[in-house]
Structures are given as C-alpha cells and as structure tokens.
Short mmCIF file of C-alpha atoms in Angstrom, two decimals:
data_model
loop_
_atom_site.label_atom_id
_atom_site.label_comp_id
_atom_site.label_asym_id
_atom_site.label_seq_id
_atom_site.Cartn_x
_atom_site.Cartn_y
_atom_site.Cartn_z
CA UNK A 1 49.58 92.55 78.20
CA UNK A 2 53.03 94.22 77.60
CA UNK A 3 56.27 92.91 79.29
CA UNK A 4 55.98 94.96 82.06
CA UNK A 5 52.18 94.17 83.16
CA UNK A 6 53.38 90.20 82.14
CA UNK A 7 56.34 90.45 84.56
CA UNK A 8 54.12 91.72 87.43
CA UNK A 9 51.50 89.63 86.92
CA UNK A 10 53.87 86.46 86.99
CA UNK A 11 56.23 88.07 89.87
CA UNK A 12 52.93 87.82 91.57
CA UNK A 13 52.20 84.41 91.83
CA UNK A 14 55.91 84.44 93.95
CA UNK A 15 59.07 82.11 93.35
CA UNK A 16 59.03 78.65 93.00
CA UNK A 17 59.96 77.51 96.91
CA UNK A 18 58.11 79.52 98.40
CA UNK A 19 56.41 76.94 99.77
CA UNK A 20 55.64 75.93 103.34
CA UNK A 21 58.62 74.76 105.09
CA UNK A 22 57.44 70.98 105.82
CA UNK A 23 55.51 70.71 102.68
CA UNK A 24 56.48 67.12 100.58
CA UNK A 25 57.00 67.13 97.04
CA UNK A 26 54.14 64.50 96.56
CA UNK A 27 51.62 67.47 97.84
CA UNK A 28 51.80 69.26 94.61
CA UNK A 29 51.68 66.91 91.27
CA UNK A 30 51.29 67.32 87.62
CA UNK A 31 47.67 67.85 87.37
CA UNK A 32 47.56 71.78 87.12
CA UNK A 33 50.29 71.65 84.23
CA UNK A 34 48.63 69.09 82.33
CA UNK A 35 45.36 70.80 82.20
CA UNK A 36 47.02 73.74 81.37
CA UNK A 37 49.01 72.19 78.59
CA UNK A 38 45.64 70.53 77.23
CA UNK A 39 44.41 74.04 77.29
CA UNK A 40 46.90 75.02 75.40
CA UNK A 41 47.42 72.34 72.69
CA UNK A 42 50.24 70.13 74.29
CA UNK A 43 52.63 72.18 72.75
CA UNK A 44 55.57 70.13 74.78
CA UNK A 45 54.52 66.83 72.18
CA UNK A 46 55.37 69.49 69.16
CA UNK A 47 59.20 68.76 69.33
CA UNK A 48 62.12 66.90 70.43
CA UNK A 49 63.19 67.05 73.98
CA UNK A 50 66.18 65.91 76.02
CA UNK A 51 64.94 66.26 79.99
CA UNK A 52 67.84 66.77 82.52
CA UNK A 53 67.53 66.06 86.57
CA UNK A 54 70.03 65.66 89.39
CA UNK A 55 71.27 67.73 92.53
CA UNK A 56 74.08 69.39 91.22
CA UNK A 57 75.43 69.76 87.79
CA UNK A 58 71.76 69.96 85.96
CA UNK A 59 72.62 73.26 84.58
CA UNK A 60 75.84 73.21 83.35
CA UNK A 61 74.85 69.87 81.75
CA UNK A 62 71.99 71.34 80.52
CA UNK A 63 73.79 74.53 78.90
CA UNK A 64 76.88 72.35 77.61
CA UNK A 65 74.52 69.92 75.69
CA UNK A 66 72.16 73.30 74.22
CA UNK A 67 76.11 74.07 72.99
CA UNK A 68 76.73 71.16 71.31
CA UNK A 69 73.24 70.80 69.44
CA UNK A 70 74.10 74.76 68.39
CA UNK A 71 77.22 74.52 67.37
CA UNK A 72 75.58 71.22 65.08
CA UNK A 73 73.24 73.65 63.40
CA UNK A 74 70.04 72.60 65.21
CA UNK A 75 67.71 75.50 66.51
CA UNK A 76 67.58 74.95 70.37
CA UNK A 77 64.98 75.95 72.86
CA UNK A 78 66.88 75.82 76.76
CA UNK A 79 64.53 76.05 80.16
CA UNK A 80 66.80 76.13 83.29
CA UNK A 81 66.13 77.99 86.68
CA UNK A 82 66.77 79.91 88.48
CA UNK A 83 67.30 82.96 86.87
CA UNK A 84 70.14 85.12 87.80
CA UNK A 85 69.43 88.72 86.54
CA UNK A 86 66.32 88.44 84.20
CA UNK A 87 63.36 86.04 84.59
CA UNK A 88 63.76 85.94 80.62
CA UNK A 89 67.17 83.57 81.37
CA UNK A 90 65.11 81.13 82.23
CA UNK A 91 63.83 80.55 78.24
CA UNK A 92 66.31 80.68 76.08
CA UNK A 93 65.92 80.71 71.70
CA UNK A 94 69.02 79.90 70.05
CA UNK A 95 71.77 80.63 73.03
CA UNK A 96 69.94 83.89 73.58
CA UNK A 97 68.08 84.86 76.31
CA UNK A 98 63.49 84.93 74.72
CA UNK A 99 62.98 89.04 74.17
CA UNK A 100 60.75 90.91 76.07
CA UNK A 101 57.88 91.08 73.26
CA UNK A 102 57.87 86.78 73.11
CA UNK A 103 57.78 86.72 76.83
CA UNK A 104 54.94 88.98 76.72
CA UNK A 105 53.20 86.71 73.76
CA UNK A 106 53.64 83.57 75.72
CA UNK A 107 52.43 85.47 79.42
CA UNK A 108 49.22 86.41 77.43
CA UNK A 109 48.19 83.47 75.27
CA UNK A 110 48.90 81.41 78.94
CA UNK A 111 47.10 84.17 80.52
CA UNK A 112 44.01 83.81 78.68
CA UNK A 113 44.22 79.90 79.21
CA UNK A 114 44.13 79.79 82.51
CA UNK A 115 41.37 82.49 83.18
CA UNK A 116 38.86 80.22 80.82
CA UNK A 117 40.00 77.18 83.08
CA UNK A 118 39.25 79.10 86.29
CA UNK A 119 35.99 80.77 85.00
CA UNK A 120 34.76 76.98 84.07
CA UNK A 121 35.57 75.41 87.31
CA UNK A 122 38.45 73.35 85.62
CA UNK A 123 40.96 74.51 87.87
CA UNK A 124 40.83 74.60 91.53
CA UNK A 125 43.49 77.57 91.64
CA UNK A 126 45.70 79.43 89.79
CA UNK A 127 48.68 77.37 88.45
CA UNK A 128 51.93 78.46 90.66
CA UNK A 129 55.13 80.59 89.47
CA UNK A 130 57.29 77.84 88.11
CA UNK A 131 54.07 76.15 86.32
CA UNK A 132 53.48 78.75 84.33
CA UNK A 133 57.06 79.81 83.27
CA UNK A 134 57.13 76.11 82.05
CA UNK A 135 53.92 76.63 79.90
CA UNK A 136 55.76 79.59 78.99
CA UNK A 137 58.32 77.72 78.09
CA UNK A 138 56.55 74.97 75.84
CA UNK A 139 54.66 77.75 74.24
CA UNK A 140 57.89 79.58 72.71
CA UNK A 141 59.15 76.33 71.79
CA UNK A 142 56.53 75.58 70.21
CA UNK A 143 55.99 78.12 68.42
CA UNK A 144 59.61 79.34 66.69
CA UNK A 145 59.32 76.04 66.13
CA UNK A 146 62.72 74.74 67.52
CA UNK A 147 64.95 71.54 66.76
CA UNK A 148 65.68 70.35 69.93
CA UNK A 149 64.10 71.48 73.12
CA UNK A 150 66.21 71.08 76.20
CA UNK A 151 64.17 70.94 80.28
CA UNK A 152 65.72 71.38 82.99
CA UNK A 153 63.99 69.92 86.06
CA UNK A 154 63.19 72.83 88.48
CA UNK A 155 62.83 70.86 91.90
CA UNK A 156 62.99 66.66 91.94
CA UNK A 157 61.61 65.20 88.74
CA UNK A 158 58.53 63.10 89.48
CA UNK A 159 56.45 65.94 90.59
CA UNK A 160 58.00 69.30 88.83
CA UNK A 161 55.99 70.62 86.22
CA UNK A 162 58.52 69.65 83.50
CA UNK A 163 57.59 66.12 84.12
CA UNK A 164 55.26 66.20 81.36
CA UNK A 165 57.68 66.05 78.56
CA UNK A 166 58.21 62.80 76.71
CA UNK A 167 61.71 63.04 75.98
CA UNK A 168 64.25 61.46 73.54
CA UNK A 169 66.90 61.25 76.23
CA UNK A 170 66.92 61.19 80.00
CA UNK A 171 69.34 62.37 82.23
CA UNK A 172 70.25 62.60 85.46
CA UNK A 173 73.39 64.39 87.33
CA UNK A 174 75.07 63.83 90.22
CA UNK A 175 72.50 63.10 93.03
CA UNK A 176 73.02 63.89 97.12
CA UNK A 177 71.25 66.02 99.23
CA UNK A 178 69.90 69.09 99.08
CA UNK A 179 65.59 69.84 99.50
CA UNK A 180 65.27 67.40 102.13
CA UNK A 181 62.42 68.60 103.16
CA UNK A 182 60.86 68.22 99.56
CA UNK A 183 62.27 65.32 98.34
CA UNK A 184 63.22 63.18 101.38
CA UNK A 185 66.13 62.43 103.79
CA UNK A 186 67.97 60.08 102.65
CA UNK A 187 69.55 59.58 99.09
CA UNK A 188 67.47 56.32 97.98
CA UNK A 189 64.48 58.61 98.75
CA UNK A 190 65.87 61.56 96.76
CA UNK A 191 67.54 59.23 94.38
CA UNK A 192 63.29 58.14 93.75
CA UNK A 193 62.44 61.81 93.11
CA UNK A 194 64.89 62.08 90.50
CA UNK A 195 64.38 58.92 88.72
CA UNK A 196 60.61 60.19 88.31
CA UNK A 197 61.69 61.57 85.39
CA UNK A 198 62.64 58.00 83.50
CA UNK A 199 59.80 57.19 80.81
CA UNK A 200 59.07 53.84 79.16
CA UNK A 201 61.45 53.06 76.50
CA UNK A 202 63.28 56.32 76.77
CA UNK A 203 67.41 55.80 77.25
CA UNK A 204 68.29 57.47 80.37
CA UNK A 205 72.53 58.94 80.83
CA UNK A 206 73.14 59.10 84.20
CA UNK A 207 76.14 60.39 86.65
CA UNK A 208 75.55 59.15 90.08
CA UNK A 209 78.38 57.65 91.83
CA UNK A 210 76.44 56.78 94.86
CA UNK A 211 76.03 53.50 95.16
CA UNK A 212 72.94 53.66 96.62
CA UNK A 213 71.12 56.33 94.21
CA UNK A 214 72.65 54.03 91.42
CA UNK A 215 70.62 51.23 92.82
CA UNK A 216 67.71 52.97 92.49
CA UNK A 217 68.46 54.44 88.64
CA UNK A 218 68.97 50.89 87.68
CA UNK A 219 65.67 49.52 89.13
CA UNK A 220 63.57 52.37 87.90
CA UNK A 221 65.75 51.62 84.35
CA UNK A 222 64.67 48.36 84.39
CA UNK A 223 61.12 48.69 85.31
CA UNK A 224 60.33 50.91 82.59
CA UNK A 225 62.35 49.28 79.93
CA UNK A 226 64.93 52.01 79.41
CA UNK A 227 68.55 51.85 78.46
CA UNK A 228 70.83 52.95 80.98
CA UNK A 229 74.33 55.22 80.20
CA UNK A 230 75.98 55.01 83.16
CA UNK A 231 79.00 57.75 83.34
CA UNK A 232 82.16 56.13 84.18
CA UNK A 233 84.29 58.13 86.74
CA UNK A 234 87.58 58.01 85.22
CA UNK A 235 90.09 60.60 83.34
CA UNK A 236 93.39 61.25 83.06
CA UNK A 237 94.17 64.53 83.25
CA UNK A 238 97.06 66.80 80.76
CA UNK A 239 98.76 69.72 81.97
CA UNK A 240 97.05 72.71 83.18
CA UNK A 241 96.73 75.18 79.78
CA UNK A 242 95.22 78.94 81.09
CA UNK A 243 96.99 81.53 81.24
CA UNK A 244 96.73 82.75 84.88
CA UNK A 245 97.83 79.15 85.56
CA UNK A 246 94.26 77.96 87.48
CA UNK A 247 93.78 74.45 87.22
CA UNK A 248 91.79 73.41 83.85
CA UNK A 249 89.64 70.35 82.99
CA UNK A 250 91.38 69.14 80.19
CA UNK A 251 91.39 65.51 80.00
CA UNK A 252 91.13 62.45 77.79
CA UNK A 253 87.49 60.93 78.62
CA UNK A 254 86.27 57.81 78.09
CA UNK A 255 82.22 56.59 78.99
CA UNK A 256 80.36 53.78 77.08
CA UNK A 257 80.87 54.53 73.94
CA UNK A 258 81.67 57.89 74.16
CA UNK A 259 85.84 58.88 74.03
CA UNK A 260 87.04 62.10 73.45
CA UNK A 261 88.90 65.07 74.11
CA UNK A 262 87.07 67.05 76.70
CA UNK A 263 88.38 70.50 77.48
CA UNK A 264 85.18 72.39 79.05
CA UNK A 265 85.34 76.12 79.22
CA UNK A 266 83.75 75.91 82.80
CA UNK A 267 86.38 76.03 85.13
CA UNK A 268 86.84 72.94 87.83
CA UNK A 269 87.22 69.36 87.86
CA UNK A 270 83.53 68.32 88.52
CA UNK A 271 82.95 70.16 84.81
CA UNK A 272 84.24 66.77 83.30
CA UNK A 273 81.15 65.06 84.71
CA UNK A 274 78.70 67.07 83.74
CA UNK A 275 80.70 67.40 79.78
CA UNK A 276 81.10 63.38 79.55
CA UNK A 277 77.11 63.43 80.44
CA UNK A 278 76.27 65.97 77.84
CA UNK A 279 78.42 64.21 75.58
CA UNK A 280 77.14 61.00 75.78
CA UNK A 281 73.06 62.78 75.90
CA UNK A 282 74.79 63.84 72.18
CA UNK A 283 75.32 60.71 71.15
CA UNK A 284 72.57 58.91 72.34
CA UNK A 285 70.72 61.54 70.02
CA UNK A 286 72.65 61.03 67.31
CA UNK A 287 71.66 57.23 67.31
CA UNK A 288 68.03 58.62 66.60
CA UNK A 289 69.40 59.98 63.68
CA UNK A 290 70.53 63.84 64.82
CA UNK A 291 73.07 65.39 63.04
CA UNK A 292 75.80 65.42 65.89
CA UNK A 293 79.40 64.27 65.26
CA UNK A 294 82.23 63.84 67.65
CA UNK A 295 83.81 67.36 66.60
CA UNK A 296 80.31 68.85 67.46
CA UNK A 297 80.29 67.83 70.66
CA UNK A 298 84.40 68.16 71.62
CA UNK A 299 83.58 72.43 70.14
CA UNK A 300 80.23 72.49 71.80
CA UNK A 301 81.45 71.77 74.96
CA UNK A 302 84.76 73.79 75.07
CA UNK A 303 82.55 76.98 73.99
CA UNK A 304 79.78 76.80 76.82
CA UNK A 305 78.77 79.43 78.92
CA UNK A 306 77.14 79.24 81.82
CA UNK A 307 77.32 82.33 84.13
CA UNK A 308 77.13 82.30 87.86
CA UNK A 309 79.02 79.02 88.33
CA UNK A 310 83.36 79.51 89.19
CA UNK A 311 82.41 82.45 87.12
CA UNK A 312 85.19 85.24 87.52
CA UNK A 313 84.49 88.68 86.91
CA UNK A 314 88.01 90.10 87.17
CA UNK A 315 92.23 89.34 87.98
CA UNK A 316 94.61 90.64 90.48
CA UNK A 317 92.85 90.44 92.80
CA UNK A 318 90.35 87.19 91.24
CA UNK A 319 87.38 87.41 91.67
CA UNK A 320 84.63 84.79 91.26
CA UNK A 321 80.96 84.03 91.57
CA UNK A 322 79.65 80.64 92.75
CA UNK A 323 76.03 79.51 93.67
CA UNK A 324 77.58 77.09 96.40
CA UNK A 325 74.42 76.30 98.12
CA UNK A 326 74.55 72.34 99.10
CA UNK A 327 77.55 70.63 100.61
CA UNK A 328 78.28 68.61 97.37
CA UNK A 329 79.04 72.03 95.24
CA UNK A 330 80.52 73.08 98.68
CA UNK A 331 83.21 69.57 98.52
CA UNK A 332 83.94 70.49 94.48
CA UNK A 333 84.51 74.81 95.50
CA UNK A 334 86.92 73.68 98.24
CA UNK A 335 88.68 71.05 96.22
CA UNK A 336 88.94 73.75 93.28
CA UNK A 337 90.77 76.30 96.12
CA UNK A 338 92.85 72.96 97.11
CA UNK A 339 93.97 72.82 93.49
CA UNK A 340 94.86 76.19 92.79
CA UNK A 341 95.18 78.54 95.22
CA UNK A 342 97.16 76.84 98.15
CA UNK A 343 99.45 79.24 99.72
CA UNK A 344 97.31 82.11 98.24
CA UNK A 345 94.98 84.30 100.79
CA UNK A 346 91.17 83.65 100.21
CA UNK A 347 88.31 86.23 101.18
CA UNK A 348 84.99 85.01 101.26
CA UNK A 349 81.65 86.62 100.77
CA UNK A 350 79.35 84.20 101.84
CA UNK A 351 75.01 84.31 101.80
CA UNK A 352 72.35 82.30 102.13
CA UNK A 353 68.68 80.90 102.37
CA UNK A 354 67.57 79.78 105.36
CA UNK A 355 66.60 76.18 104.08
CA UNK A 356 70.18 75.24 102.97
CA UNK A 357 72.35 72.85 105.19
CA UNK A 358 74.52 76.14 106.30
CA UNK A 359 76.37 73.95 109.42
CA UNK A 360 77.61 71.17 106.68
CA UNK A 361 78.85 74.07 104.21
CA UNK A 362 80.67 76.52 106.74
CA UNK A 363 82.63 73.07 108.17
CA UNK A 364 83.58 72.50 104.25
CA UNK A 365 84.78 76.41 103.38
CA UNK A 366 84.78 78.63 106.65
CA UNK A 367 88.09 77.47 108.05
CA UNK A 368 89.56 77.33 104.85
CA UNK A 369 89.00 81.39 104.19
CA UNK A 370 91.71 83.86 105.85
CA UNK A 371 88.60 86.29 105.65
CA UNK A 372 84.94 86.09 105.85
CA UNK A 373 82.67 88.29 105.38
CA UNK A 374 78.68 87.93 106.25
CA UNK A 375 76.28 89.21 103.75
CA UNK A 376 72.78 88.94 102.93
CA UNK A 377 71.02 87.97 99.50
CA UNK A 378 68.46 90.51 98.24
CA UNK A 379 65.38 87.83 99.16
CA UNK A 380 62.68 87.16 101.59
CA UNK A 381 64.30 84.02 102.48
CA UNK A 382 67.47 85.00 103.41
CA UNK A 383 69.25 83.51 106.79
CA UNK A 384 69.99 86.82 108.67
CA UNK A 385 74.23 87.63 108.51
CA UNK A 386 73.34 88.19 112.23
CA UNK A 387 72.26 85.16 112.97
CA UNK A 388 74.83 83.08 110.32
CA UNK A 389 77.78 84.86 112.28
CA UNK A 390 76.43 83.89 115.42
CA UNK A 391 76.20 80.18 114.25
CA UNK A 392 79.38 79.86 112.62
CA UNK A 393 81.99 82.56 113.21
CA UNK A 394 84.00 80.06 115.44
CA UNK A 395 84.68 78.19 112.82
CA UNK A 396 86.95 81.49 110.74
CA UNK A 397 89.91 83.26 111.17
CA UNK A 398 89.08 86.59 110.97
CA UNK A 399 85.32 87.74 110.12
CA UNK A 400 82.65 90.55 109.65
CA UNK A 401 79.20 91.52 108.98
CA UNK A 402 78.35 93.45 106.05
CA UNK A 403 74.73 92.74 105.66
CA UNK A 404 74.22 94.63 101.87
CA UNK A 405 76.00 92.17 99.53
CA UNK A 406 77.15 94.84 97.27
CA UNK A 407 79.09 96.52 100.16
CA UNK A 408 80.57 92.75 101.52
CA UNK A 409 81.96 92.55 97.93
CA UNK A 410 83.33 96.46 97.41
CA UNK A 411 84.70 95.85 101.27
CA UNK A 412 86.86 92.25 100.17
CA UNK A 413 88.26 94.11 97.03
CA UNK A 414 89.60 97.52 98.63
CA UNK A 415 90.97 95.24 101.34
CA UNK A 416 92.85 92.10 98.84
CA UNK A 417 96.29 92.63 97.43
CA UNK A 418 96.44 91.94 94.12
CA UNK A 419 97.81 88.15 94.58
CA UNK A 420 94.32 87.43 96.51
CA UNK A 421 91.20 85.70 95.71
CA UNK A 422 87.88 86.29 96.72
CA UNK A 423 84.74 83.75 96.05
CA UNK A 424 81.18 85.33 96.49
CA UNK A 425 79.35 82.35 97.04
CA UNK A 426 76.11 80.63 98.94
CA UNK A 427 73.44 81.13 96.81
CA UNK A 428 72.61 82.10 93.52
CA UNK A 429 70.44 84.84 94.27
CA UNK A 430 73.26 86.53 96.31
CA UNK A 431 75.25 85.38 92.55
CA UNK A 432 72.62 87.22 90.96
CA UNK A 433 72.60 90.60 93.14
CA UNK A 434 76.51 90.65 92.70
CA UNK A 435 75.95 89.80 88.94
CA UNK A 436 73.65 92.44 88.62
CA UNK A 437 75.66 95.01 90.18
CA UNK A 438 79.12 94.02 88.37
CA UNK A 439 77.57 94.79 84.96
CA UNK A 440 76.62 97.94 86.00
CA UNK A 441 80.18 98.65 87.36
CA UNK A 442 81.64 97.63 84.37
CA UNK A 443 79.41 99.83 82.33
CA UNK A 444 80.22 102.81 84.47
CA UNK A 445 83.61 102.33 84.29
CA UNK A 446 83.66 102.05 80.38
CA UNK A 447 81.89 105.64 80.17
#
C-alpha cells in the first residue's frame, strides 16, 4: 500500500479511546500485541529501550530524554501520542518526524501480519488503532536499526500495548487523576496501572510526590527487585533570563546522584520535574555503559522541543497553545499565569472532550480569565460549547460561544491589545486544529 491507502486503512480502525465509556483497562490486555509482535519477529527485543509512564509530564520527559541521547550521538527511535498534526509524529527517527514512504513500509509489512493471523484463526479480531501504530513503531525501530528506542505509554502501563518492551530504564511521571474510568478512581488504583510498567530487575526513576502513589511505586519496586530513583522535589531557582521577561525554569537541581544546571527550553516550573527525571533516566543509562555525560544531558535538555505544550506561536499580543486537559496540568497553567502575567488581561480559548473532569478545570482557570471564549475541537468526542457554557459560564467574567476553534482564536486576537495574553487550551486535539491552522497562516503570510 502507499501512504495514502496506509493512512486510511489505519484511520479506520478509529483513535485509541474510542472505547466504551465504562469500559476498564483490564478488559483489553497484551495478548493481541504479543501475537502480533511474534508474527512479526519481536522486533521490540532488537534494541535498547527506556519506557516512560505517568499522568502528566510523560511527553515532555519523553522528548527531553530523546534530546539528550541525540545530542550524545546515539540514533534515537521516539513513540509518543497523541499526535498533533500528522499521525507520522507519533514515530519519530532521529528528532524527525518517520516519512511517508517508512510509514507506508511498516503499515504493509504489519498489514500482511495480521491478515495471515486472522485467515488462521490466531486472532480473534483485528488488533485496535494504537496496537498497531505500536507494531508500527517497533518495526521502524527495528529496522533503521536505532541506538536507543524511547516508549511512551499511550493509556496506564500494565495493559497498553507498549507494555511489551523490556526496557533498560523505567519511568514514571507525575501521577493523579485523569482516565478514571480506565484506570480507576482513586490514585493507589491509578498509581497500580502505572507501576504495571516496572519489570524484574529493571531500575525504575520516578516523580510522584503523592504519598500515596509513592507507596505503591515502592512496593511494586520491591516486589520485582528493581532499583528505585526517586525525584527529589527541591530547586532553587536564579533570576528569570528571557527576553519578554516570562518566568524561566532555570535552576540549580539536585536528585540522587544527579546535580546540575537545568535550564529547560519548555517554558514553566513543572518543566524542572520532568528535566531532573530525564536527567537522571540519562544517567541511569550511562551506568550500563551509554555514552552520556553531564554536558550531554545539561545541552540536551535546554534544546528540547516539544510542541503543543506552553507553546507560543506569537508576541504582543502572546499567544500560546496548551493541551490542559486534567486538573493537575490545569494547577501548573494557572500557577504559570500566577507567575507571569498578574496584572496582565488573559483571554481564553478553551475546548474539550467530553470524558475530561471539565467542573475541576473551569474552577482552576475560568475565574481567572477576563475573557472566555467557548470553542469546539475538530472530534467526535467533543463536549458541545453549548452545553460547556451552560455548565460553567457562571464561573467567568465576560464569555462567548464561538463553536469553530479557528474563529474562537481569530475572534481573541482582533479583540487583545497588544499587552494581552491569550491561552488556547483544553485538549490537544483543539492544540492540534489551532496548530494546524497557525502554520498555514504563517505560510500565507510569508507569500
């Protein structure tokens, strides 16, 4: 197939949580993916992996430590999802996104695999989306070869279809709630989920504060015989250095054994988490004899991108592009507005999916906003800006409803001054649209 018959065929098979509202992870398992990867060869056991899990923070962990291995000369393989623009984000050779023709190569050779499984009875349906973008995955890993292979878990950790890995490091992010319908209601539940990833013998970095998810890390740690990096929770910050004056993450770091100069390129104060976790996944990996020194790591990390989070697209007025969808990123975007734009007017653009805690995150932002604006992401899913007004516009100062997200965000620039700011946030497919449509601006624009 070519990359337009792959794309189809894939789009198909529909997103990854699409899945029936009161459905439990422990209904799906790892028995499709591990046939498939049989099928296939196992090409996950052909190289080194680091495996990455957590509620928030998963991906810019997982794009900061893909930077440092780079920037040490190692060929890197990155899986992360959701995509934002392209489904070919999601597999990334090298810092770049995996071109059309390998996506193609990898759809086909699955393809074929999973047909012969069907036809012989092996398979009692066809593997879902997200399964078989993480064959894809293992595939093009594979088969480059790369260095280091980096997995980003796609929904819990003891169930997703990454779970197969073996890696050489574990980690796992901050942890609180979000998928409660998946993974549980209550954090030592969800805190279980995640800590499905932790294998025998493997060393595990992990950044949970809360006591009791850290109760849980430990005795799945100590069960399974594995090492434990816990992140310790403590900076002190320098002076902010950026030239529109926004506050920066520069700090001296210290965790374990890991101390260094942290200055992430990612903009707010929860980015020195998720760089002290990378950073101490680096060194963990350079005790198994990976070529990773301290400078490595301190360059790797203050050269990440990672688009779609605090991302912003333009000055006077600021603009920015957040996936804030769970009240923990919802806490760190209002504590970043605390920090550095008190006394400045904020318009917000705000859409969502109808499974996200939207009561806990409009009590966290909506009063804070001088504007809001109701939109819509471009996806089935999508709560109504109807019905979100109806539910929460008693809790802003001024609001409307502008249900094409494109128009919400061409509306809050003609009416911002230039000493504004305006934050698109509330999921990252409304990040995505917005993303999508920017790019194409700019382009425009330039002609």
């Amino acid at each position: 197939m070519n990359y337009q018959e792959s794309l189809e065929a894939l789009m198909a098979l529909g997103r990854e949580l699409a899945m029936p509202r009161q459905a439990r992870v422990e209904e799906f398992g790892l028995a499709n993916i591990t046939m498939l990867a049989e099928a296939l060869g196992n090409p996950e056991r052909s190289m080194p992996c680091v495996h990455i899990a957590g509620t928030n923070g998963k991906g810019s962990t997982a794009a900061m430590l893909e930077s440092i291995l780079r920037t040490a000369g190692l060929r890197t393989g990155l899986y992360t999802s959701p995509h934002l623009e392209r489904i070919n984000e999601r597999i990334r050779l090298n810092g770049e996104d995996i071109s059309d023709e390998k996506f193609a190569m990898a759809w086909t050779r699955m393809h074929a695999a999973i047909e012969s499984l069907l036809a012989n009875g092996k398979l009692p349906a066809h593997p879902t989306f997200f399964e078989c973008v993480t064959a894809m995955a293992f595939l093009t890993f594979a088969g480059e070869p790369v260095d280091v292979a980096i997995y980003e878990v796609g929904l819990g950790g003891r169930f997703d279809a990454t779970n197969i890995v073996v890696p050489e490091v574990s980690v796992i992010t901050s942890i609180d709630f979000d998928h409660e319908n998946f993974l549980g209601h209550s954090i030592p539940e969800i805190a279980a989920e995640k800590a499905g990833i932790i294998k025998p013998g493997v060393p595990v970095v992990s950044a949970s504060t809360r006591p009791e998810a850290r109760a849980v890390i430990v005795r799945c740690c100590a069960e399974k015989n594995a090492r434990l990096v816990e992140i310790e929770q403590e900076w002190q910050f320098r002076e902010p250095e950026s030239e529109d004056g926004f506050y920066r993450t520069t700090a001296v770091a210290r965790s374990s054994k890991v101390a260094l100069d942290v200055r992430p390129s990612l903009p707010g104060r929860f980015q020195i988490s998720n760089a002290l976790t990378a950073a101490s996944a680096a060194h963990l990996l350079a005790e198994r004899k990976f070529p990773i020194s301290d400078e490595h790591i301190s360059r790797g990390i203050a050269t990440t991108r990672w688009p779609g989070r605090l991302e912003r697209l333009r000055k006077n007025p600021s603009v920015y592009l957040d996936g804030t969808h769970n009240p923990a990123g919802a806490r760190e975007l209002r504590r970043f507005w605390d920090e550095n734009f008190e006394g400045r007017r904020i318009i917000l653009v705000y859409g969502a999916m109808r499974d996200k805690a939207v009561d806990e995150i409009a009590n966290l932002l909506f009063p804070r906003a001088d504007v809001l604006i109701f939109t819509e992401p471009r996806q089935p899913r999508a709560i109504s800006a109807v019905l979100l007004a109806e539910m929460t516009s008693d809790l802003a100062r001024e609001s409307s409803i502008i249900r094409d997200p494109i128009r919400a965000l061409e509306h809050a620039i003609d009416m911002s001054s230039p000493s504004d700011a305006i934050f698109a946030t509330g999921s990252l497919y409304l990040v995505g649209d917005l993303l999508t449509y920017w790019h194409k601006r700019e382009i425009s624009k330039a002609v």
